[in-house]
Short mmCIF file of C-alpha atoms in Angstrom, two decimals:
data_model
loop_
_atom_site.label_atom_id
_atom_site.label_comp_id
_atom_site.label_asym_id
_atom_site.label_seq_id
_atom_site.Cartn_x
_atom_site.Cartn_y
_atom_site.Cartn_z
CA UNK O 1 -66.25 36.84 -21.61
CA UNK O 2 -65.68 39.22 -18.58
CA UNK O 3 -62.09 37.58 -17.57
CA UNK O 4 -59.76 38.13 -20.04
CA UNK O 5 -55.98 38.11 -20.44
CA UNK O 6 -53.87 36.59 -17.24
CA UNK O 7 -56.92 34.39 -15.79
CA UNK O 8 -54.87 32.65 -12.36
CA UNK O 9 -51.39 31.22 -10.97
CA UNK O 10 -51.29 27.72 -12.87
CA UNK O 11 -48.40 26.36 -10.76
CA UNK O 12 -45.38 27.06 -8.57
CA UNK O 13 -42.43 25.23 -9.34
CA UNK O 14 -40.40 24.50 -5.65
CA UNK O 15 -37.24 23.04 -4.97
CA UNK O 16 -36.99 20.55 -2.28
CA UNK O 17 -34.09 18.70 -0.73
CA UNK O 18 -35.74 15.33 -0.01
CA UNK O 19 -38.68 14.08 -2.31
CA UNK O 20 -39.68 11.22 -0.42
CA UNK O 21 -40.42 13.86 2.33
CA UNK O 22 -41.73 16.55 0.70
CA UNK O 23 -44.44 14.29 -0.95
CA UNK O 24 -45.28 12.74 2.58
CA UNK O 25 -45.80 16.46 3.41
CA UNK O 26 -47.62 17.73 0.31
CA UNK O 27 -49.76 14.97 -0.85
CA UNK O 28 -50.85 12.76 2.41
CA UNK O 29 -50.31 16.10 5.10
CA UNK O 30 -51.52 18.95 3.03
CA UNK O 31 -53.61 16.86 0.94
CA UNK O 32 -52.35 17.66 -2.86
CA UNK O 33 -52.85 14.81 -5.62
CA UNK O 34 -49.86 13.39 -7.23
CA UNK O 35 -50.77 13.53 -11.03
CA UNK O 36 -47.22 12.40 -12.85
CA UNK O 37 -43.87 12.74 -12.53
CA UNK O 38 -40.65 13.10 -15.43
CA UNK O 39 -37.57 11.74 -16.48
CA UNK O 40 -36.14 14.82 -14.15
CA UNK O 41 -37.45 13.24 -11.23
CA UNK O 42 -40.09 15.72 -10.83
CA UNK O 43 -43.18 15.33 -9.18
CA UNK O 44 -47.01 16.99 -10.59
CA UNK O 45 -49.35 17.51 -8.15
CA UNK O 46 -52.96 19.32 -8.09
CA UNK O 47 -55.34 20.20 -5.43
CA UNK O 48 -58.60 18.62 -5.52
CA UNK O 49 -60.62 21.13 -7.72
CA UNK O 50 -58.37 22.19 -9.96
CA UNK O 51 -59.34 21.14 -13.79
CA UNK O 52 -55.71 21.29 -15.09
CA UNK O 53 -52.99 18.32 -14.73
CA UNK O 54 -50.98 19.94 -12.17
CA UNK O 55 -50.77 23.53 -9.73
CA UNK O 56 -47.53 22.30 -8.40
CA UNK O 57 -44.05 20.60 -9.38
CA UNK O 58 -41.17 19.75 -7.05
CA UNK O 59 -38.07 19.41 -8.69
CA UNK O 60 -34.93 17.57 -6.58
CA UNK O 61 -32.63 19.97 -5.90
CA UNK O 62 -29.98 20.59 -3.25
CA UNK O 63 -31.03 23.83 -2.40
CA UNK O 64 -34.75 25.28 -1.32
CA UNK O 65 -36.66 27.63 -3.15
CA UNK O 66 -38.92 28.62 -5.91
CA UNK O 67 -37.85 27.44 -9.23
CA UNK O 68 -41.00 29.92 -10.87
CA UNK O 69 -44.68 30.50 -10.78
CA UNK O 70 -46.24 30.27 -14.15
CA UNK O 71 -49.36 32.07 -15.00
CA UNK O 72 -52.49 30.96 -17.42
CA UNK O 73 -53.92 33.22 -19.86
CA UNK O 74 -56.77 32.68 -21.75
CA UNK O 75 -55.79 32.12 -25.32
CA UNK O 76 -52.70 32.15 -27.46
CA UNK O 77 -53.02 35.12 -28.81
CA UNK O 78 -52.93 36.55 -25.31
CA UNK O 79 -49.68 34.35 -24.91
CA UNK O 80 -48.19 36.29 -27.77
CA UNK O 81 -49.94 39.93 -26.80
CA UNK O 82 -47.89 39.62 -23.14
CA UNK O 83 -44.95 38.24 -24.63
CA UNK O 84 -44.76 41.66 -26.76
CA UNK O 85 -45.95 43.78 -23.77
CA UNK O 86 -42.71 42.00 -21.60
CA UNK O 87 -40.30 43.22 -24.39
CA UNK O 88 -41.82 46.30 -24.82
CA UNK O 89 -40.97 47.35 -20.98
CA UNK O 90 -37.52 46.19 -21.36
CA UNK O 91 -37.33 42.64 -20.01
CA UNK O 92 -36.05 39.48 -22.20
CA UNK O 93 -38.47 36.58 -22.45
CA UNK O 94 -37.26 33.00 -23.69
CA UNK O 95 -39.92 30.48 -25.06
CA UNK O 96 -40.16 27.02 -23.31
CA UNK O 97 -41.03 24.30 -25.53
CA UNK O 98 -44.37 22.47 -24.92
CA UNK O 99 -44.09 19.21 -23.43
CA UNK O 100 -41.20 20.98 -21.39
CA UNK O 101 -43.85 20.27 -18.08
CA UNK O 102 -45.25 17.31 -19.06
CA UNK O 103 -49.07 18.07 -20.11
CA UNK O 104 -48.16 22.14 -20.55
CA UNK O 105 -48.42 23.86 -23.39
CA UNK O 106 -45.57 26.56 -24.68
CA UNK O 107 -44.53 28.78 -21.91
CA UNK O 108 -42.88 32.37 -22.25
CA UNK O 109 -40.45 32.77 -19.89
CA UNK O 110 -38.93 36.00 -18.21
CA UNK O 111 -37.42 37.44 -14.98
CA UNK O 112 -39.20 40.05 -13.03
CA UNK O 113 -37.55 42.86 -11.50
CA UNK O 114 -37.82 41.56 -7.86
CA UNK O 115 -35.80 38.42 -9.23
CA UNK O 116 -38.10 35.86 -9.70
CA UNK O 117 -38.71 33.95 -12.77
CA UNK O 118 -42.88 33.94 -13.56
CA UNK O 119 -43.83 32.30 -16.77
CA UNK O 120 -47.01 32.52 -19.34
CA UNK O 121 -48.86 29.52 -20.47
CA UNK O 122 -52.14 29.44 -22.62
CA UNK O 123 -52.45 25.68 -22.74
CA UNK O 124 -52.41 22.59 -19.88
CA UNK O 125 -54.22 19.36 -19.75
CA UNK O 126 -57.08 19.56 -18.23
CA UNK O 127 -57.61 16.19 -16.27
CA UNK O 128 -60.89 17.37 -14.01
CA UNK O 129 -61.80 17.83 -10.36
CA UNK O 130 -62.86 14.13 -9.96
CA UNK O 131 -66.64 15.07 -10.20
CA UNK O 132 -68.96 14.62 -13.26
CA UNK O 133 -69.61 17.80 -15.19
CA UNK O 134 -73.51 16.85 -15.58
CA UNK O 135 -74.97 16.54 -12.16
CA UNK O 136 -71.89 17.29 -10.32
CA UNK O 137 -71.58 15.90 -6.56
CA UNK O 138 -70.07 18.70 -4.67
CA UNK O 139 -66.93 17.26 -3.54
CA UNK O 140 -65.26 13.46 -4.59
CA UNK O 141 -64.67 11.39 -1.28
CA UNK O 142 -61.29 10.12 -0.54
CA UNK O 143 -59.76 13.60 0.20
CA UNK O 144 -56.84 13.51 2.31
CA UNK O 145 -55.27 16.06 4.88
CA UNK O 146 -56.06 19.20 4.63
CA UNK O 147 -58.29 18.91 1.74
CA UNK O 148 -57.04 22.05 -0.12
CA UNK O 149 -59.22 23.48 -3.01
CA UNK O 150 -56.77 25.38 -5.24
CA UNK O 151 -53.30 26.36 -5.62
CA UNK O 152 -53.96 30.33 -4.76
CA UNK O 153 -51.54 32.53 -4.78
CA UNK O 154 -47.73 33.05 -3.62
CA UNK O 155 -45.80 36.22 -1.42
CA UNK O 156 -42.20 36.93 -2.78
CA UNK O 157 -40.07 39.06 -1.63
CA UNK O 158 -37.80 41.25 -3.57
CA UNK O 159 -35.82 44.08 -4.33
CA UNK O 160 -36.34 46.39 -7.51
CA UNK O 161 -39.66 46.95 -5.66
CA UNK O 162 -40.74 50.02 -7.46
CA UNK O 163 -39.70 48.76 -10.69
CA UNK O 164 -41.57 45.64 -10.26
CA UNK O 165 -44.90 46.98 -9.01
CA UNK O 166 -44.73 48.94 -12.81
CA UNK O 167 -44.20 45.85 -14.60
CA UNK O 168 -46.91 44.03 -13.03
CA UNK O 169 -49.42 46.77 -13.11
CA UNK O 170 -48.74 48.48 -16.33
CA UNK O 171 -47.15 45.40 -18.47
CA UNK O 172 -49.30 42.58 -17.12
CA UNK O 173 -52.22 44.51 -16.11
CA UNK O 174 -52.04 43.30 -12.82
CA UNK O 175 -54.73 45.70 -9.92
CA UNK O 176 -53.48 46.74 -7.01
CA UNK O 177 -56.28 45.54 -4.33
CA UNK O 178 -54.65 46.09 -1.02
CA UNK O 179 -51.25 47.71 0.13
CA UNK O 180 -48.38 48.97 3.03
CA UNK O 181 -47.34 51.89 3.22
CA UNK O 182 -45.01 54.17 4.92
CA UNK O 183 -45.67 57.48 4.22
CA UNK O 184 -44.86 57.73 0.27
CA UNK O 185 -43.38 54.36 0.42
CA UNK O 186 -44.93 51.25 -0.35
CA UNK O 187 -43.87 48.26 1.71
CA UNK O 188 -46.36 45.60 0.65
CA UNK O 189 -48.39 45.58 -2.68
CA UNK O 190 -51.24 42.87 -3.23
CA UNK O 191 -51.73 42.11 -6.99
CA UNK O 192 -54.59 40.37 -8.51
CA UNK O 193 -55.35 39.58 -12.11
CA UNK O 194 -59.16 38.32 -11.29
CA UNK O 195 -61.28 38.78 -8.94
CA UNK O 196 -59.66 37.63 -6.19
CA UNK O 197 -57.70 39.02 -3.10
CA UNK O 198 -54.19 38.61 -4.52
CA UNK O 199 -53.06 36.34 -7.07
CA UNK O 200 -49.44 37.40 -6.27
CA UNK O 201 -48.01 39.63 -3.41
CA UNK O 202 -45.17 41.48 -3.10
CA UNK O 203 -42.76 42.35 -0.24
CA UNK O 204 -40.06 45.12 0.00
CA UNK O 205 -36.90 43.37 0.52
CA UNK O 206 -33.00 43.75 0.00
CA UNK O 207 -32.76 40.35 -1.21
CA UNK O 208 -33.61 39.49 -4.63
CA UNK O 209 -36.28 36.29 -5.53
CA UNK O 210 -37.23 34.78 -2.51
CA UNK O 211 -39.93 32.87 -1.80
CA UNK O 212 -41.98 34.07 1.34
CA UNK O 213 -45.14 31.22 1.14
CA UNK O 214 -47.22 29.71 -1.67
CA UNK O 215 -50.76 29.30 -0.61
CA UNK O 216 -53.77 27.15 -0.74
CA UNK O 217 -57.27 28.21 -0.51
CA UNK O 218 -59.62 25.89 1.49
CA UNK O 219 -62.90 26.21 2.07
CA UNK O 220 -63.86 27.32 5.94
CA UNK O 221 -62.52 28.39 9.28
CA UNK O 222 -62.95 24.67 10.38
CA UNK O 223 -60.39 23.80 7.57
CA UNK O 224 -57.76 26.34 9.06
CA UNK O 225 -58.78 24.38 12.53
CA UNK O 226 -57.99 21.17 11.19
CA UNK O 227 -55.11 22.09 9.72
CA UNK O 228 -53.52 23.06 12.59
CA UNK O 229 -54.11 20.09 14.08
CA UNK O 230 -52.44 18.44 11.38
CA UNK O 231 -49.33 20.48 11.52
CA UNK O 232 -49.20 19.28 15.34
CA UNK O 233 -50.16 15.65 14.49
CA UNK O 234 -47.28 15.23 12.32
CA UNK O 235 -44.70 17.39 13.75
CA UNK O 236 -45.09 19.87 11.06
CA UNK O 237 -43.25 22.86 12.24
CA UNK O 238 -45.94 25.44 12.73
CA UNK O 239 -45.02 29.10 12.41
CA UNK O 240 -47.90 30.62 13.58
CA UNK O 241 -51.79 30.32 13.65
CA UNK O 242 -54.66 29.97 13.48
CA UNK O 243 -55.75 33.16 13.10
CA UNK O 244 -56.81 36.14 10.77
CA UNK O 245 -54.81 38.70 8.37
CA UNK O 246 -55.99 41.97 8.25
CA UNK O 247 -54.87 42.49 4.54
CA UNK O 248 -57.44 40.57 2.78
CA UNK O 249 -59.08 39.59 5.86
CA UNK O 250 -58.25 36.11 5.26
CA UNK O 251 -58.22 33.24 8.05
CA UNK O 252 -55.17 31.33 8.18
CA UNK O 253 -52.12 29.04 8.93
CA UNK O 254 -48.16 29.32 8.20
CA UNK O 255 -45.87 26.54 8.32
CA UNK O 256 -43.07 24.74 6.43
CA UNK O 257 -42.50 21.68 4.29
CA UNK O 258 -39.48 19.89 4.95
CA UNK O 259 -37.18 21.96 2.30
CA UNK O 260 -37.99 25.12 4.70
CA UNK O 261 -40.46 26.50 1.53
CA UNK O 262 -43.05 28.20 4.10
CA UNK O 263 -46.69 26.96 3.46
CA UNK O 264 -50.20 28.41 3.88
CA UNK O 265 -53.18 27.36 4.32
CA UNK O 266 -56.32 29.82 4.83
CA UNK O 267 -60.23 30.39 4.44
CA UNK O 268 -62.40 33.20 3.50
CA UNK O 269 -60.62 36.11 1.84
CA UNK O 270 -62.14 39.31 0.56
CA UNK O 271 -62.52 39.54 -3.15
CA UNK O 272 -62.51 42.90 -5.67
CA UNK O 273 -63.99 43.85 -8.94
CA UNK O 274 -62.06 46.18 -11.27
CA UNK O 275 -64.16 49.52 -9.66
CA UNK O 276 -62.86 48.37 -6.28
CA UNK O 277 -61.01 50.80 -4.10
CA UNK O 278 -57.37 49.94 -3.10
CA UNK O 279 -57.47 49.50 0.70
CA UNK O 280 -54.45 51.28 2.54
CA UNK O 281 -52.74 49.85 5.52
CA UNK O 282 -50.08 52.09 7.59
CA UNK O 283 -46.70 51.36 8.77
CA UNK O 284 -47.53 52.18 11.62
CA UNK O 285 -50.61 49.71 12.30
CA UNK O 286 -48.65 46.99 10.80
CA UNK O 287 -49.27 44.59 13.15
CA UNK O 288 -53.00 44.46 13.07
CA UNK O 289 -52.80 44.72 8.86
CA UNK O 290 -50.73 41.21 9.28
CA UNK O 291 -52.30 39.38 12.29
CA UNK O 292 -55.19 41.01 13.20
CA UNK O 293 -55.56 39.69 16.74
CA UNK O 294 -52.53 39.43 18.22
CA UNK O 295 -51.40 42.92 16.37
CA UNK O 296 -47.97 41.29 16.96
CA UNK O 297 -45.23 40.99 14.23
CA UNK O 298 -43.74 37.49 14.33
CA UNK O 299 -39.90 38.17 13.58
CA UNK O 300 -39.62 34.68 12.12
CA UNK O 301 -42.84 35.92 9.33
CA UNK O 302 -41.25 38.81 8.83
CA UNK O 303 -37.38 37.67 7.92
CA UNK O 304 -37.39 34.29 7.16
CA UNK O 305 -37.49 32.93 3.25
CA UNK O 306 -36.21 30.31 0.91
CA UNK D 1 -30.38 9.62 24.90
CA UNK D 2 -30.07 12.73 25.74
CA UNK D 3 -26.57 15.23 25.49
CA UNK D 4 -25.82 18.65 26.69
CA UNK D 5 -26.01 21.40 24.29
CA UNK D 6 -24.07 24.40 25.22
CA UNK D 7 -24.90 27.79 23.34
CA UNK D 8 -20.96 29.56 23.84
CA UNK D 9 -22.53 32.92 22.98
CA UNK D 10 -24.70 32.86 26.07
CA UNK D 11 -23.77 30.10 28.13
CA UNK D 12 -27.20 28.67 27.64
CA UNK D 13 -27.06 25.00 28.10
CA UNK D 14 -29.74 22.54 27.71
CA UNK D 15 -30.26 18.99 27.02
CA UNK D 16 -31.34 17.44 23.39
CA UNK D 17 -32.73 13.56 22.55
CA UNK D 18 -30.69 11.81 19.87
CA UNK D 19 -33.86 12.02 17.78
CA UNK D 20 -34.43 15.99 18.19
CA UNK D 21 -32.71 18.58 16.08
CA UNK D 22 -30.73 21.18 18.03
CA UNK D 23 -33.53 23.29 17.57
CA UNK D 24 -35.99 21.32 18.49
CA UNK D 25 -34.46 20.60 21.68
CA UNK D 26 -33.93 23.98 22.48
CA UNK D 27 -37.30 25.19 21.49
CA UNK D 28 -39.58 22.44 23.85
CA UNK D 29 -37.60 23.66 26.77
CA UNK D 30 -38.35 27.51 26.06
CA UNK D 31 -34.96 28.33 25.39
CA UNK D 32 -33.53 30.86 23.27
CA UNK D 33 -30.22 31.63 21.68
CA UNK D 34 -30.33 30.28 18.56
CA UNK D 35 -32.85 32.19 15.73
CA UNK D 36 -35.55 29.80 15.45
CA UNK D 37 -37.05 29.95 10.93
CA UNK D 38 -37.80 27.18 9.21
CA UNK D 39 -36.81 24.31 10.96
CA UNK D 40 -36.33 22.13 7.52
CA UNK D 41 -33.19 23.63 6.44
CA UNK D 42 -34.52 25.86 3.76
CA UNK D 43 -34.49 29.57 5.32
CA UNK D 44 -30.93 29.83 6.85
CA UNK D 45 -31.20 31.28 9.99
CA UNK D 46 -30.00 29.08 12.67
CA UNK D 47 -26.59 28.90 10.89
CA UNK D 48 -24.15 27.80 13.81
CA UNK D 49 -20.55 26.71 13.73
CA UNK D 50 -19.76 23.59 16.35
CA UNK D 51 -16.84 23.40 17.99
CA UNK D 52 -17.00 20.52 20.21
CA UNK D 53 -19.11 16.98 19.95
CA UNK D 54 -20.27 14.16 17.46
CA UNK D 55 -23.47 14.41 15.31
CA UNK D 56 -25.45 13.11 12.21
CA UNK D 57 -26.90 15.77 9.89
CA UNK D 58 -30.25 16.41 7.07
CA UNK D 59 -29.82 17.67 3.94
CA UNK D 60 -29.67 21.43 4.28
CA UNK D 61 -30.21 23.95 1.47
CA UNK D 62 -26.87 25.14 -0.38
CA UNK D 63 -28.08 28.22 -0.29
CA UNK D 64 -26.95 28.76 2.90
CA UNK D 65 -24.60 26.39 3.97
CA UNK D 66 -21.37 24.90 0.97
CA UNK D 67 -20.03 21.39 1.32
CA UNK D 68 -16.95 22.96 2.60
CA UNK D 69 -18.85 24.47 5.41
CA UNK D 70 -20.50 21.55 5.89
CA UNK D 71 -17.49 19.85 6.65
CA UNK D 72 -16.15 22.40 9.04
CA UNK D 73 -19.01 21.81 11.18
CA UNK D 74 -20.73 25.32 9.94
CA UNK D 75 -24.52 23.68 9.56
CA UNK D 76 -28.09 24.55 10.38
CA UNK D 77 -28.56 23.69 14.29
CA UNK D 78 -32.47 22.41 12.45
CA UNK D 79 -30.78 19.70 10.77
CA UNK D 80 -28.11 18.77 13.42
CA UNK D 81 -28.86 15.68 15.89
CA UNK D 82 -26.72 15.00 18.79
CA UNK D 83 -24.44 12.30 19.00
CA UNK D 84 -22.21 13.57 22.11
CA UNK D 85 -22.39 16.68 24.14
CA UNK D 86 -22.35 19.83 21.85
CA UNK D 87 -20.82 23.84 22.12
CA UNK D 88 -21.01 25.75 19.00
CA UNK D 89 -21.64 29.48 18.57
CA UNK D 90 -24.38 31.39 16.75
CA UNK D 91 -23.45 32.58 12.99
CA UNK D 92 -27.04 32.89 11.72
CA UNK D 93 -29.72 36.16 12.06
CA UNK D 94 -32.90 37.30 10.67
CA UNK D 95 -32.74 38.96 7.81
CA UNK D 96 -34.47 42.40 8.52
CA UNK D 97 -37.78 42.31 8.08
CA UNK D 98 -39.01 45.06 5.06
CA UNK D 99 -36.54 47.08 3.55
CA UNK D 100 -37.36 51.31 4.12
#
């Protein structure tokens, strides 16, 4: 097996003020799949083709927010290998029973140095993509908004920064695929523990454990498209897109659900192996590393998280 | 209906629908004054304190704004619709972007 260890986000825990809202937003606007819901009141959604039960939970709250973004590794033992790994570099974990997410297996908890909590799973119900595993159409019918494919990744910003970056690359084996910097200083780090662009990114910040967007992958330039004309369709307020990143060279869309939790949606992202080189982007080219064409910062982008 | 909203900070005025946030009002005309995030009442930003006029309110996050604020009339111009003519001054800011 070539993937080992921490295999992919699992699911983003977000706090929302209004549920009856936020699943008009997530499920019939962005196009998520309501899978259960608990005796907390909250609600399990997945995108279309993800295997397990659920990539995201909102739990009622009166404030916005990330509540955490769990991770899946591969097996137990890996469960227990990280768990040791955590401790080791000086940060407390807490077990959370199974059954604590309805259809999730036991999770090790912890705080990162950045703020946020991120969790380890090994085990979720795996309820399918809606397709048949022998002769599989490509994609079911009955998809709705903007058809995402997979719960991809999430941006936090945080302070600690330095800190963190070591705990992610040297305790959780995280690579470093693309960065910021300023000089010696690193502003922006994208972390991956696949194959892909980023699984998590960080930010610089003052502010401890925010949450700048968690993201969904979709599958083309068209899908970006016709997400933004969702976003206008249904008064969605729009922060700024279509267009294309630099970093990761993804094409994409940013806009909010209605707890203020900022949303993307994007298409086409670069992808690295293990031998890959880290790509650099300056300070001072910043604009064209975030949106490429308009090389413009949008103030809102760049201050604004739950 | 539609009420006058009058920013004290700059003297901006400009008219908002029952049905539009303060935000929203402010925005569709092009005007500025108030920092423009979210718009759900997650991020904070357009924290303003009203001194003068009637209004319904959204939930906003309590993060940013306490009950006791709340009352006071400190709240998120995005969750604030009109019910009379409004004043109220600017409290909220971006947070700086990246910290170096």
């Amino acid at each position: 097996m070539a993937m080992t260890g921490i295999l992919r986000p699992g699911h983003i825990q977000l706090r929302v003020l209004d549920m009856d809202e936020s699943l008009n937003h997530y499920c019939n606007n962005v196009g998520l799949i309501e899978t259960d819901r608990d005796e907390q009141g909250r609600v399990y959604l997945k995108c279309w083709d993800e295997q397990d039960k659920f990539s995201v939970v909102l739990e009622p709250s009166d404030r916005s927010g990330m509540d955490h973004v769990a991770y899946k590794v591969a097996t137990e033992q890996d469960l227990w290998h990280y768990e040791s790994k955590i401790k080791k570099f000086g940060i407390d974990t807490k077990r959370v029973p199974a059954g604590e997410l309805k259809g999730c297996g036991e999770r090790v908890r912890f705080v990162v140095p950045a703020g946020h909590t991120f969790e380890l799973f090994a085990e979720k119900e795996q309820v399918g993509n809606g397709l048949s595993t022998t002769n599989p159409a490509p994609w079911p019918r009955g998809l709705k908004g903007m058809e995402p494919i997979r719960f991809d990744h999430c941006l936090l910003y945080g302070n600690n920064f330095d800190e963190n970056f070591k705990f992610f690359t040297e305790a959780l084996d995280f690579q470093l695929t693309e960065q910021i910097v300023d000089g010696e200083l690193q502003l922006a780090a994208f972390l991956t523990c696949s194959t892909k662009a980023h699984d998590v990114a960080f930010i610089r910040s003052e502010k401890s454990a925010q949450l700048h967007h968690a993201s969904f992958l979709l599958g083309s330039w068209e899908g970006v498209l016709k997400a933004g004309d969702i976003i206008s369709m249904e008064d969605i307020p729009l922060e700024t897109g279509p267009t294309r990143h630099g970093l990761t060279r993804g094409q994409t869309i940013y806009f909010f659900d209605p707890s203020g939790n900022r949303n993307e949606v994007f298409a086409e992202d670069s992808y690295v192996y293990p031998d890959s080189p880290v790509l650099t982007w300056t300070a001072d080219n910043i604009g064209q590393a975030i949106f490429y064409h308009s090389r413009t910062l949008v103030e809102s982008f760049m201050g604004v998280t739950s | 209906m539609s009420f006058q909203i009058t920013i004290l900070d700059t003297n901006e005025v400009y008219s908002c629908k029952e049905t539009q946030h303060l935000l929203s009002g402010m925005m569709q005309l092009g005007k500025k004054g108030i920092p423009v995030g979210c718009r759900s009442g997650g991020c904070g930003v357009c924290k303003v304190k009203i001194h003068q006029g009637a209004y319904a309110t959204k939930k906003m996050s309590r993060d940013h704004v306490s009950q006791d604020e709340e009352n006071s009339g400190t709240v998120l111009a995005c969750r604030v619709f009109p019910q009379t003519n409004i004043s109220l001054s600017v409290i909220g800011h971006l947070h700086k972007a990246v910290m170096r």
